[in-house]
Amino acid sequence: MLVLTGAGRAFCAGLDLDLAATLPGMNPSDLLTGQESWARAIAGFRHMDKPVIAAVNGAAAGAGMALALAADIRIASPDARFNAAFIRIGLTGGDVGTSWLLPRIVGFGRAMEILMTGRFVDAEEALRIGMVTEIAKEGSLLDRAIETAGLICRNSPFGVRMTKQVLQMNVDAPSLDAAIALENRNQVLAFQTDDMREAFDAFREKRDPRFSGR
């Protein structure tokens, strides 16, 4: 389980503008290397077999928004806000995975408008359009993220891992039948784990399960 939040007033404000001013003079190969490095970091959260929760405090701009979108669950502070900052400095709104992640979260048309305008989406709008799952009360953001992580950790590690995997794969499944086929295989695998038997025994004995991760 990984919980991400910003160390200061912002979750991640994105690229430093002073640095951005120097980029047009760089070698394209070096620029591409930098882009690929950022992209690997974003993709890493998607590929991680453990859940990632983004506790978004303040601004999540540019690559910072992509970082938040790559998380499995997003919880916002009341002052959280998101924007595709690169479109505002002569670049494209689609950066380090944003053009793939955002439409899957808020829908194609809404994603198009957010990426093409570069406007800020505040916490209330983010909640309304499904970009975040909740807005924490003032001062309680990290506590709420950790509480949510605790609820997830009450379930078996294998079950949580397979749930993340099946959701990520089935969002692009070619058909309902293909999605169900993958679910069926995951359930058969889960039936064979020690943790499934432990969960069943704990339910019958009215106690908390003691998972081993096996």
Short mmCIF file of C-alpha atoms in Angstrom, two decimals:
data_model
loop_
_atom_site.label_atom_id
_atom_site.label_comp_id
_atom_site.label_asym_id
_atom_site.label_seq_id
_atom_site.Cartn_x
_atom_site.Cartn_y
_atom_site.Cartn_z
CA MET A 1 0.00 0.00 0.00
CA LEU A 2 1.33 3.42 -0.96
CA VAL A 3 -0.12 6.78 0.12
CA LEU A 4 1.18 9.84 -1.77
CA THR A 5 0.81 13.45 -0.66
CA GLY A 6 2.65 16.73 -1.09
CA ALA A 7 5.23 17.83 1.47
CA GLY A 8 4.23 21.50 1.29
CA ARG A 9 1.25 23.54 0.16
CA ALA A 10 0.97 21.71 -3.18
CA PHE A 11 0.64 18.06 -4.12
CA CYS A 12 2.92 18.62 -7.12
CA ALA A 13 3.08 21.90 -9.03
CA GLY A 14 4.67 20.29 -12.08
CA LEU A 15 7.60 21.57 -14.12
CA ASP A 16 9.57 24.54 -12.80
CA LEU A 17 8.93 27.44 -15.20
CA ASP A 18 12.53 28.66 -15.07
CA LEU A 19 13.66 25.22 -16.16
CA ALA A 20 10.94 25.11 -18.83
CA ALA A 21 12.35 28.29 -20.39
CA THR A 22 15.64 26.47 -21.08
CA LEU A 23 14.10 23.40 -22.69
CA PRO A 24 13.58 24.70 -26.27
CA GLY A 25 17.36 24.93 -26.70
CA MET A 26 18.02 21.37 -25.59
CA ASN A 27 18.87 18.48 -27.86
CA PRO A 28 15.68 16.57 -28.84
CA SER A 29 17.27 13.29 -27.76
CA ASP A 30 17.94 14.66 -24.27
CA LEU A 31 14.42 16.05 -24.06
CA LEU A 32 12.99 12.68 -25.03
CA THR A 33 15.09 10.97 -22.36
CA GLY A 34 13.66 13.34 -19.76
CA GLN A 35 10.10 12.78 -20.95
CA GLU A 36 10.56 9.02 -20.86
CA SER A 37 11.96 9.20 -17.34
CA TRP A 38 8.87 11.05 -16.09
CA ALA A 39 6.60 8.69 -18.00
CA ARG A 40 8.20 5.64 -16.38
CA ALA A 41 7.51 7.11 -12.96
CA ILE A 42 3.83 7.64 -13.82
CA ALA A 43 3.47 4.18 -15.37
CA GLY A 44 5.19 2.67 -12.35
CA PHE A 45 2.22 3.48 -10.13
CA ARG A 46 -0.12 1.78 -12.58
CA HIS A 47 2.09 -1.30 -12.75
CA MET A 48 2.63 -1.55 -8.99
CA ASP A 49 0.85 -4.61 -7.62
CA LYS A 50 -0.20 -2.71 -4.48
CA PRO A 51 -2.88 0.00 -4.32
CA VAL A 52 -1.79 3.63 -4.59
CA ILE A 53 -3.79 6.39 -2.89
CA ALA A 54 -3.13 10.03 -3.80
CA ALA A 55 -3.95 12.46 -1.00
CA VAL A 56 -4.09 15.62 -3.10
CA ASN A 57 -3.34 18.80 -1.17
CA GLY A 58 -3.29 22.05 -3.10
CA ALA A 59 -2.25 22.18 -6.74
CA ALA A 60 -1.72 19.10 -8.91
CA ALA A 61 -0.57 20.73 -12.13
CA GLY A 62 0.91 19.32 -15.33
CA ALA A 63 2.87 16.20 -14.47
CA GLY A 64 1.51 16.59 -10.94
CA MET A 65 -1.99 16.01 -12.27
CA ALA A 66 -0.75 12.96 -14.17
CA LEU A 67 0.78 11.67 -10.94
CA ALA A 68 -2.56 11.99 -9.16
CA LEU A 69 -4.47 10.41 -12.05
CA ALA A 70 -2.10 7.41 -12.04
CA ALA A 71 -3.12 6.59 -8.47
CA ASP A 72 -5.85 4.02 -7.91
CA ILE A 73 -7.79 6.24 -5.50
CA ARG A 74 -7.70 10.04 -5.15
CA ILE A 75 -8.80 11.92 -2.05
CA ALA A 76 -8.73 15.72 -2.15
CA SER A 77 -8.28 18.45 0.41
CA PRO A 78 -10.78 21.34 0.15
CA ASP A 79 -8.12 23.46 -1.58
CA ALA A 80 -7.06 20.80 -4.10
CA ARG A 81 -7.07 21.81 -7.76
CA PHE A 82 -5.97 20.16 -10.98
CA ASN A 83 -4.91 21.44 -14.38
CA ALA A 84 -3.11 20.44 -17.57
CA ALA A 85 -0.53 23.19 -17.23
CA PHE A 86 1.55 22.41 -20.32
CA ILE A 87 -1.11 23.62 -22.75
CA ARG A 88 -0.70 27.09 -21.19
CA ILE A 89 3.01 27.34 -22.09
CA GLY A 90 2.81 26.35 -25.74
CA LEU A 91 3.01 22.58 -25.29
CA THR A 92 0.25 19.97 -25.49
CA GLY A 93 -2.22 19.10 -22.76
CA GLY A 94 -1.47 15.42 -23.18
CA ASP A 95 1.66 14.70 -21.16
CA VAL A 96 3.14 11.67 -19.36
CA GLY A 97 -0.06 9.65 -19.62
CA THR A 98 -2.70 12.32 -19.01
CA SER A 99 -4.40 11.84 -22.39
CA TRP A 100 -4.85 8.13 -21.60
CA LEU A 101 -5.74 8.38 -17.92
CA LEU A 102 -8.10 11.36 -17.80
CA PRO A 103 -10.76 10.21 -20.32
CA ARG A 104 -10.98 6.86 -18.54
CA ILE A 105 -11.75 8.67 -15.31
CA VAL A 106 -14.01 11.56 -16.37
CA GLY A 107 -15.08 10.64 -19.92
CA PHE A 108 -13.78 11.68 -23.34
CA GLY A 109 -15.63 14.96 -23.85
CA ARG A 110 -14.90 16.33 -20.39
CA ALA A 111 -11.26 15.28 -20.66
CA MET A 112 -10.99 17.06 -24.02
CA GLU A 113 -12.30 20.29 -22.51
CA ILE A 114 -10.00 20.12 -19.45
CA LEU A 115 -6.89 19.34 -21.51
CA MET A 116 -7.56 21.88 -24.27
CA THR A 117 -8.38 24.81 -21.97
CA GLY A 118 -5.80 24.16 -19.26
CA ARG A 119 -8.23 25.60 -16.72
CA PHE A 120 -8.16 24.55 -13.08
CA VAL A 121 -10.61 21.97 -11.77
CA ASP A 122 -11.28 22.65 -8.10
CA ALA A 123 -12.02 20.02 -5.46
CA GLU A 124 -15.81 20.34 -5.69
CA GLU A 125 -15.84 19.90 -9.45
CA ALA A 126 -13.30 17.08 -9.23
CA LEU A 127 -15.65 15.25 -6.87
CA ARG A 128 -18.67 15.90 -9.08
CA ILE A 129 -17.00 14.52 -12.23
CA GLY A 130 -15.37 11.54 -10.53
CA MET A 131 -11.78 12.74 -10.61
CA VAL A 132 -11.61 12.24 -6.83
CA THR A 133 -13.66 9.94 -4.61
CA GLU A 134 -14.06 12.36 -1.70
CA ILE A 135 -13.06 15.69 -0.22
CA ALA A 136 -11.55 15.33 3.23
CA LYS A 137 -12.40 17.83 5.93
CA GLU A 138 -9.89 20.61 6.48
CA GLY A 139 -6.78 19.23 8.17
CA SER A 140 -7.83 15.57 7.90
CA LEU A 141 -6.60 14.67 4.40
CA LEU A 142 -3.76 12.33 5.34
CA ASP A 143 -5.83 10.74 8.12
CA ARG A 144 -8.61 9.95 5.62
CA ALA A 145 -6.13 8.50 3.14
CA ILE A 146 -4.59 6.29 5.82
CA GLU A 147 -8.05 5.26 7.02
CA THR A 148 -8.98 4.23 3.48
CA ALA A 149 -5.70 2.33 3.18
CA GLY A 150 -6.57 0.54 6.42
CA LEU A 151 -9.93 -0.58 5.04
CA ILE A 152 -8.20 -2.01 1.97
CA CYS A 153 -5.60 -3.76 4.13
CA ARG A 154 -8.35 -5.65 5.95
CA ASN A 155 -8.71 -7.75 2.79
CA SER A 156 -6.34 -10.41 1.55
CA PRO A 157 -3.22 -9.13 -0.27
CA PHE A 158 -3.84 -11.46 -3.21
CA GLY A 159 -7.47 -10.43 -3.50
CA VAL A 160 -6.55 -6.75 -3.51
CA ARG A 161 -3.76 -7.32 -6.02
CA MET A 162 -6.02 -9.23 -8.41
CA THR A 163 -8.79 -6.64 -8.04
CA LYS A 164 -6.43 -3.85 -9.12
CA GLN A 165 -5.20 -5.96 -12.00
CA VAL A 166 -8.62 -6.99 -13.28
CA LEU A 167 -9.98 -3.44 -13.15
CA GLN A 168 -7.01 -2.08 -15.06
CA MET A 169 -7.23 -4.79 -17.71
CA ASN A 170 -10.99 -4.90 -18.07
CA VAL A 171 -11.47 -1.16 -18.55
CA ASP A 172 -10.17 -1.86 -22.07
CA ALA A 173 -11.61 -5.36 -22.43
CA PRO A 174 -13.01 -6.00 -25.92
CA SER A 175 -16.26 -7.49 -24.58
CA LEU A 176 -18.18 -8.43 -21.45
CA ASP A 177 -17.37 -12.08 -22.13
CA ALA A 178 -13.64 -11.33 -22.20
CA ALA A 179 -13.90 -9.42 -18.94
CA ILE A 180 -15.81 -12.22 -17.23
CA ALA A 181 -13.33 -14.81 -18.49
CA LEU A 182 -10.49 -12.95 -16.76
CA GLU A 183 -12.56 -12.56 -13.59
CA ASN A 184 -13.31 -16.28 -13.58
CA ARG A 185 -9.63 -17.18 -13.79
CA ASN A 186 -8.75 -14.77 -11.00
CA GLN A 187 -11.43 -16.25 -8.75
CA VAL A 188 -10.20 -19.80 -9.39
CA LEU A 189 -6.68 -18.69 -8.43
CA ALA A 190 -7.98 -16.96 -5.29
CA PHE A 191 -9.88 -20.10 -4.24
CA GLN A 192 -6.54 -21.91 -4.01
CA THR A 193 -4.89 -19.46 -1.59
CA ASP A 194 -4.38 -20.01 2.13
CA ASP A 195 -5.82 -16.55 2.73
CA MET A 196 -9.15 -17.49 1.18
CA ARG A 197 -9.48 -20.37 3.62
CA GLU A 198 -8.39 -18.11 6.48
CA ALA A 199 -10.99 -15.48 5.52
CA PHE A 200 -13.70 -18.13 5.39
CA ASP A 201 -12.71 -19.57 8.78
CA ALA A 202 -12.55 -16.09 10.32
CA PHE A 203 -16.03 -15.28 9.02
CA ARG A 204 -17.48 -18.46 10.55
CA GLU A 205 -15.65 -17.91 13.83
CA LYS A 206 -16.63 -14.21 13.97
CA ARG A 207 -13.04 -12.95 14.26
CA ASP A 208 -10.66 -10.83 12.20
CA PRO A 209 -8.68 -12.81 9.61
CA ARG A 210 -4.92 -13.17 9.95
CA PHE A 211 -3.66 -13.06 6.39
CA SER A 212 -0.28 -14.48 5.42
CA GLY A 213 -0.19 -13.22 1.83
CA ARG A 214 -0.21 -16.79 0.53
#
